[in-house]
Coordinates of C-alpha atoms in Angstrom, one line a residue:
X13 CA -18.2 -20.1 -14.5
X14 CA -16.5 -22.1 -16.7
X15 CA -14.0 -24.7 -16.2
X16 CA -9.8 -24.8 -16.4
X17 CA -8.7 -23.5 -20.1
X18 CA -5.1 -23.4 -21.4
X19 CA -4.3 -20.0 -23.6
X20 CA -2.0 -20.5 -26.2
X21 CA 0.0 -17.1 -26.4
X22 CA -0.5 -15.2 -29.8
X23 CA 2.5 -13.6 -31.7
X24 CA 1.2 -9.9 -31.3
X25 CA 1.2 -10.7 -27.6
X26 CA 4.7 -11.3 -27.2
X27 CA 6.7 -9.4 -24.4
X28 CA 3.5 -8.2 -23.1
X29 CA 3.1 -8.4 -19.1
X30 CA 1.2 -11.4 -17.4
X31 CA -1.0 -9.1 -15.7
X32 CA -1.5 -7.3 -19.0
X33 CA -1.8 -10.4 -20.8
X34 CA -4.6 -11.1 -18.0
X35 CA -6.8 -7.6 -18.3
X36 CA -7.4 -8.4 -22.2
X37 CA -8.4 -11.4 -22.1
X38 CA -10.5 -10.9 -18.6
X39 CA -10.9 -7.6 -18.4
X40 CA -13.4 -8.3 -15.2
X41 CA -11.3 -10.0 -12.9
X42 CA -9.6 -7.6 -10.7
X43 CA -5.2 -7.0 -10.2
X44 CA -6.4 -8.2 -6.4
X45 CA -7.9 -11.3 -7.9
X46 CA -5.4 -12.0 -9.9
X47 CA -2.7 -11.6 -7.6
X48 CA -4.2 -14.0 -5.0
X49 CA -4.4 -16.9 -8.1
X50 CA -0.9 -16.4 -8.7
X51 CA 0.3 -16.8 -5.1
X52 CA -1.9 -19.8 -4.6
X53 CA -0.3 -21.1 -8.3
X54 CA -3.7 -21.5 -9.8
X55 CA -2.2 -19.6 -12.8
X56 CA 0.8 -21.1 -14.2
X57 CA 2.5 -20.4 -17.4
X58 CA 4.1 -23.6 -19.2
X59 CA 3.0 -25.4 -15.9
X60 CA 5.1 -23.2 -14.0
X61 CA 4.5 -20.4 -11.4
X62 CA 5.0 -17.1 -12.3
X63 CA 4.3 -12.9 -10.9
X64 CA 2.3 -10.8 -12.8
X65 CA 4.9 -8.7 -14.1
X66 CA 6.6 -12.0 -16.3
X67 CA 6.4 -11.0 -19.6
X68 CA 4.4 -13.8 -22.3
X69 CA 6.2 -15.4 -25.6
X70 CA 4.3 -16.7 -28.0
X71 CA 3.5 -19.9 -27.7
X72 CA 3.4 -20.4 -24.0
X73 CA 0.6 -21.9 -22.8
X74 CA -1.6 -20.2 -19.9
X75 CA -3.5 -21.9 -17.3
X76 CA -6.4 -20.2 -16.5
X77 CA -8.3 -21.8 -13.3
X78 CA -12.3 -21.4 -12.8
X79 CA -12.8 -18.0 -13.2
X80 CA -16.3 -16.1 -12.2
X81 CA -15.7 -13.2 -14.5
X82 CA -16.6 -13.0 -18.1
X83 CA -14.0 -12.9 -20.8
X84 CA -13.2 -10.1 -23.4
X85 CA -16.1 -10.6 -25.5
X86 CA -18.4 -9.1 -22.3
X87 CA -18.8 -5.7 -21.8
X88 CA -15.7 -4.2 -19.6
X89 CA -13.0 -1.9 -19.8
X90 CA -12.9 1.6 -18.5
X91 CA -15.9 3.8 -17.7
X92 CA -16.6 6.3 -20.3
X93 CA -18.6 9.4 -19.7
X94 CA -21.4 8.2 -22.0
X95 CA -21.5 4.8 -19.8
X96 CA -22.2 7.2 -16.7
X97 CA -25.0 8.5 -18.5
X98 CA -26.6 6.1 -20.2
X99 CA -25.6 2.6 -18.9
X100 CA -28.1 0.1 -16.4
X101 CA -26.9 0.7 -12.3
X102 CA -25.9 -3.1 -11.8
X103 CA -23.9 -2.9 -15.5
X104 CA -21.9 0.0 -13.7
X105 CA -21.4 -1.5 -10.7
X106 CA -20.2 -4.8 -11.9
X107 CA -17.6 -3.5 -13.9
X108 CA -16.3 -1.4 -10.8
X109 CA -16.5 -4.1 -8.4
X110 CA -12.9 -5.0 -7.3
X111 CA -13.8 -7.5 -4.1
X112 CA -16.4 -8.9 -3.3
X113 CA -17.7 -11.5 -0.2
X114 CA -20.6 -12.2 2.0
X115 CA -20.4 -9.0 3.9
X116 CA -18.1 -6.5 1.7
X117 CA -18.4 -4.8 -1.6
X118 CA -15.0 -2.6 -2.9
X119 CA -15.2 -0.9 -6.1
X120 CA -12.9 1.7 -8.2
X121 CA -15.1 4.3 -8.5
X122 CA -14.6 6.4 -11.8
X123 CA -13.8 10.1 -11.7
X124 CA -17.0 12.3 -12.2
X125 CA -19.2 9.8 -10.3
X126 CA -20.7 11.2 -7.0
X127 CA -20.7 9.0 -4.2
X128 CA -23.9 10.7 -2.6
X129 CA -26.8 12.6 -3.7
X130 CA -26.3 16.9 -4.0
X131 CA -27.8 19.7 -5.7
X132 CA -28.2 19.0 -9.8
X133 CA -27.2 15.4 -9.2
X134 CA -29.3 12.9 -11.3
X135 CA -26.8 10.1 -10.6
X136 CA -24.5 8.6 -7.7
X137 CA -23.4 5.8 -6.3
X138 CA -25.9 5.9 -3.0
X139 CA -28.8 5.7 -5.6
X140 CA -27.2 3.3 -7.7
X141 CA -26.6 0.5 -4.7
X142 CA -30.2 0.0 -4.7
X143 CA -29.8 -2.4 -7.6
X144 CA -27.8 -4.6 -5.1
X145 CA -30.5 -4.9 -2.7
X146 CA -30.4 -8.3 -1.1
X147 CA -32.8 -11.0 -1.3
X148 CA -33.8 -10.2 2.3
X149 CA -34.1 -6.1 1.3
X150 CA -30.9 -4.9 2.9
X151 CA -29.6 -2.4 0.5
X152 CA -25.6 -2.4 0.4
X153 CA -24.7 1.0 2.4
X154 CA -21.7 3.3 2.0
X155 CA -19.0 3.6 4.7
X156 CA -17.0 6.5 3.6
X157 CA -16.4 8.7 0.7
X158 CA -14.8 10.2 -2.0
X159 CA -14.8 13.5 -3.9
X160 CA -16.8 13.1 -7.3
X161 CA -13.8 14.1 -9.1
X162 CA -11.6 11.8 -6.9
X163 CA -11.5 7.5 -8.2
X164 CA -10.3 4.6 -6.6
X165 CA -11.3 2.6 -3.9
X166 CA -14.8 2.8 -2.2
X167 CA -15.6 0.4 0.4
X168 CA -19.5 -0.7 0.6
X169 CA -21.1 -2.6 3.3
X170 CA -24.0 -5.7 2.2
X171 CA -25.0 -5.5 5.5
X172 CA -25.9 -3.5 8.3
X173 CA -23.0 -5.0 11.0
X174 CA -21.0 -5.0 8.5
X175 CA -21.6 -1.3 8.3
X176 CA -21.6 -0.5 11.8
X177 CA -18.0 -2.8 12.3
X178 CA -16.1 -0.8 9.0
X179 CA -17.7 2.8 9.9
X180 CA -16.0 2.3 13.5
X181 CA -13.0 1.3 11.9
X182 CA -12.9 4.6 9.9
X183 CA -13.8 6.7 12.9
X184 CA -11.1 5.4 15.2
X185 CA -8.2 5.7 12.3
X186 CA -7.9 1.8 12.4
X187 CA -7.4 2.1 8.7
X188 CA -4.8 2.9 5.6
X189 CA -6.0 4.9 2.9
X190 CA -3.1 5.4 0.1
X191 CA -3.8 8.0 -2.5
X192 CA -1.6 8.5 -5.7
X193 CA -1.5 12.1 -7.1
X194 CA 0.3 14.3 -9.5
X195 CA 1.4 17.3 -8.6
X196 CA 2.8 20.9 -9.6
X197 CA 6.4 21.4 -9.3
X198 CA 8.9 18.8 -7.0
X199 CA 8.5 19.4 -3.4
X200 CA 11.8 20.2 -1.5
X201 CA 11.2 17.3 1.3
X202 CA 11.2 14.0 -0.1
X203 CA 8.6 12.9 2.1
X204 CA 6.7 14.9 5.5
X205 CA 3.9 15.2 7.9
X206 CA 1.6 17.9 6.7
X207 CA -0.4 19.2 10.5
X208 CA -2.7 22.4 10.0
X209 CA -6.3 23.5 10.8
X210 CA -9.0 23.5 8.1
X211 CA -12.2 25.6 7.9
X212 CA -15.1 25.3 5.3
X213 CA -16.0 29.0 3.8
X214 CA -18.8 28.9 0.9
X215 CA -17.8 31.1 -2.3
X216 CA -19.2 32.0 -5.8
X217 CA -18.1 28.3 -6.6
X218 CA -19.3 26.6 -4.0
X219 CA -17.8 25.6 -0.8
X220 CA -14.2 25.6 -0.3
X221 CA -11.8 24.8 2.2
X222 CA -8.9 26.9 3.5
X223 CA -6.3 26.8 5.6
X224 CA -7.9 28.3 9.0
X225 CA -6.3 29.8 12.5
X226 CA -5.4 27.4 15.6
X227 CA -9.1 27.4 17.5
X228 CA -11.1 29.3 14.7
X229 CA -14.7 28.5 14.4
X230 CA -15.6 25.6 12.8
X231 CA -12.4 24.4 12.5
X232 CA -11.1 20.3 12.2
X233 CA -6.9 19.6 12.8
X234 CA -6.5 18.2 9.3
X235 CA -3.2 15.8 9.4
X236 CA -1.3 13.8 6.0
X237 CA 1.7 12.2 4.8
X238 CA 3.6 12.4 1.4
X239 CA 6.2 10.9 -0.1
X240 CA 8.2 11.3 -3.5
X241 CA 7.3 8.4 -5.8
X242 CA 9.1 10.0 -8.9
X243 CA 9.3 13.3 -10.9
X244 CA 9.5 14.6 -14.3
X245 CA 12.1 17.4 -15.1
X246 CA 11.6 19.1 -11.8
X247 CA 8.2 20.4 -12.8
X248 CA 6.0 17.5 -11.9
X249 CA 6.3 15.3 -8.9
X250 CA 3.9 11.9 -8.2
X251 CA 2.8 11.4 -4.9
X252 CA 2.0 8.7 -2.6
X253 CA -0.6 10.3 -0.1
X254 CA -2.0 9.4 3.3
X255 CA -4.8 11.3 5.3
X256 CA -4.2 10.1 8.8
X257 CA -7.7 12.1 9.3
X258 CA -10.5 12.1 7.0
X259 CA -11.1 15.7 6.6
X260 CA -12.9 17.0 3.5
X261 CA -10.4 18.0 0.3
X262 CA -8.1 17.1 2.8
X263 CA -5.2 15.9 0.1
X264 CA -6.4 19.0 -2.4
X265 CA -6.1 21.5 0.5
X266 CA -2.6 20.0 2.0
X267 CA -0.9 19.8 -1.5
X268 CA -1.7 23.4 -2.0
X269 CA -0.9 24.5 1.4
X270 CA 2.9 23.2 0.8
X271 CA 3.1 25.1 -2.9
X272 CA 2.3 21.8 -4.7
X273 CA -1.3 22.0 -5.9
X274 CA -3.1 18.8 -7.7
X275 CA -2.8 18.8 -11.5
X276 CA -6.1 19.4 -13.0
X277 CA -8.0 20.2 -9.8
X278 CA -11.2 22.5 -10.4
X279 CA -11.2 24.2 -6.9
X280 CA -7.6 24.5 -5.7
X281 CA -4.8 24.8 -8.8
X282 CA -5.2 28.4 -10.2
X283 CA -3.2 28.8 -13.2
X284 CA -0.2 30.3 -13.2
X285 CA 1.0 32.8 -16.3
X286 CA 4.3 31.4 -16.0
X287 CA 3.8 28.3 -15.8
X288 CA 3.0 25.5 -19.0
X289 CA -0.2 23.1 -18.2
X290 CA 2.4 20.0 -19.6
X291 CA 0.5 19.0 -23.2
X292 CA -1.0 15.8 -23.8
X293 CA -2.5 16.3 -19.5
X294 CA -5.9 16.0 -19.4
X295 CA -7.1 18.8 -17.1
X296 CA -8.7 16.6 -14.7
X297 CA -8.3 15.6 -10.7
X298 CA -5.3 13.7 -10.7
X299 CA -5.6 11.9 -7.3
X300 CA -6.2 8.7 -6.8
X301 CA -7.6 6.6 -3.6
X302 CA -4.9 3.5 -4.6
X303 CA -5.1 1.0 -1.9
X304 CA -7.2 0.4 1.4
X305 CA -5.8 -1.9 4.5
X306 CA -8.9 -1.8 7.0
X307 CA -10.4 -4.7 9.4
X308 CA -12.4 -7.2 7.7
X309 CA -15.8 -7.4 9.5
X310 CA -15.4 -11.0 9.9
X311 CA -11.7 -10.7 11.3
X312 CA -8.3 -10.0 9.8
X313 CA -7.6 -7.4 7.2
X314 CA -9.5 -6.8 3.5
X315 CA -6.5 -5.2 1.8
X316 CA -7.4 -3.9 -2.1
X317 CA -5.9 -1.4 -4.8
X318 CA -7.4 -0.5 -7.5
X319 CA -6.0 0.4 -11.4
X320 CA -5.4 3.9 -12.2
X321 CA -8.6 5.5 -14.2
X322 CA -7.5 6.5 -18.2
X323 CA -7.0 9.7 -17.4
X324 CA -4.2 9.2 -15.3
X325 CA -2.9 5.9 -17.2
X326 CA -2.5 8.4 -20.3
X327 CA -0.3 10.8 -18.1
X328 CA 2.0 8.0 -16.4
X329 CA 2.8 7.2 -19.9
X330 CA 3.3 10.5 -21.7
X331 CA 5.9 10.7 -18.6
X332 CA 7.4 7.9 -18.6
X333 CA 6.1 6.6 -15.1
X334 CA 6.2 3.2 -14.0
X335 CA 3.0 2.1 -11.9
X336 CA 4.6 -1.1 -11.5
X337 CA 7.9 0.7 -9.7
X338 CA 5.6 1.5 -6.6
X339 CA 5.9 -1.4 -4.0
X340 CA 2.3 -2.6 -3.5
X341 CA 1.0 -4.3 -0.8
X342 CA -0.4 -7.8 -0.9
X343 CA -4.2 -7.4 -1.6
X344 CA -6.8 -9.2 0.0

């Protein structure tokens, strides 16, 4: 960890955001990291305090406090396909850890990465916490989940009340799960409650959910809220999402069930003859987990969001969105 350094700002950086500024020259410290030095005025620019969306001339000078992260010249950034394949477990997880104290882990989980083991899986994160294994030889343990085509947050236990004190918080609803999607066409409510009944049904592909009857076997009440963020020419529309239950392909089943599939989702957007896939869109899962508000194990609330994976960065830009534009809550 090194001491306080002052960062003269180059010429090519000029206009560029603070937090921008920040993720090139320390790619490894988180936007929930960051944010808390700012508020506490660790970070000043020209000695004064500033947000992270100032934008940098040249020749201001940055104050960078004590930071436990390396700088640009480590090895950080986004994670590639060939880094799922061929990089070391603890590499991995280091460069998707966004919080980190005595008793909780969070990381932005990549798209593609299972969270648990399954048939033809040679790599997920379950298996890959065992390189976090304590010096007592408590193995960090998962809490929840996400779809392996689904990024964001992923909360992680380091210990085993910690487990037993966030797994009870997810069971009794006592936390607030924000997703950001993309989806198909603008939907005619600005924002609503989305209530229906969801069944699992296997099929050539693998198992699906569907929409299933009031009291059908086998059947959970599935419950999520949407709102508007911004659209593009009527024909695309970006979500904020919320399950209020925690059903499986909850958001992928909802957003199909009120005509709005998820751009670039495997199992649930069929493509449509008359309709343009919008060029430059990667076909890939477009959703999200953005931000988690859930009870800290040693009291009060862990609060994190993590930065949208390349995939979806690319699309915000080709259409002009503004990530910035969506309030965000305080982390941590």
């Amino acid at each position: 960890m090194a001491g306080i350094e002052h960062i003269q700002v180059e010429p090519d950086e000029a206009g560029m955001r603070l937090d921008r500024w920040f993720k090139v020259h320390f790619p490894g410290l988180g936007f929930g990291q960051l944010q808390k030095l700012m508020r506490s005025g660790q970070v000043r620019v020209d000695g004064g305090r500033v947000k992270t969306d100032a934008r940098v001339q040249p020749g201001q000078i940055v104050r960078i406090p004590p930071l436990d992260v390396d700088s640009k010249d480590a090895k950080s950034g986004p994670i590639a396909g060939k880094d799922l394949k061929h990089a070391g477990d603890a590499e991995l997880l280091s460069r998707m850890l966004l919080h980190e104290d005595e008793k909780v882990f969070v990381l932005n989980k990549p798209a593609g990465l299972a969270v648990q083991g399954g048939s033809g899986l040679t790599r997920h994160i379950d298996q890959m916490l065992e390189a976090w294994t304590s010096k007592k030889g408590e193995k960090p343990r998962l809490v929840h989940r996400l779809d392996r085509d689904t990024s964001g947050v992923l909360v992680i236990a380091r210990t085993r009340g910690a487990a037993q004190k966030l797994t009870a918080a997810f069971r009794e609803r006592d936390t607030k799960k924000t997703y950001w999607s993309l989806v198909k066409g603008v939907p005619r409510k600005h924002e609503d409650k989305i209530s229906t009944w969801l069944v699992k049904e296997a099929t050539a592909d693998g198992d699906r959910m569907r929409i299933a009857k009031h009291g059908e076997e086998g059947a959970d009440h599935a419950i999520s809220y949407y709102r508007v963020l911004e659209t593009a020419a009527q024909s695309l529309a970006w979500l904020e999402m919320e399950p209020y239950t925690g059903r499986t392909h909850q958001l992928r089943v909802h957003a199909l069930h009120i005509g709005h599939p998820i751009i670039g989702d495997p199992k649930y957007f069929d493509d449509d003859p008359n309709w343009d896939f919008p060029g430059g869109v990667q076909k890939r899962l477009h959703l999200h987990a953005r931000h988690i508000d859930i009870p800290h194990p040693n009291g009060g609330r862990l609060r994190v969001t993590a930065p949208l994976p390349p995939h979806m960065v690319q699309t915000w830009n080709l259409l002009g969105f503004d990530e910035t534009s969506a309030e965000e809550p305080d982390d941590e």
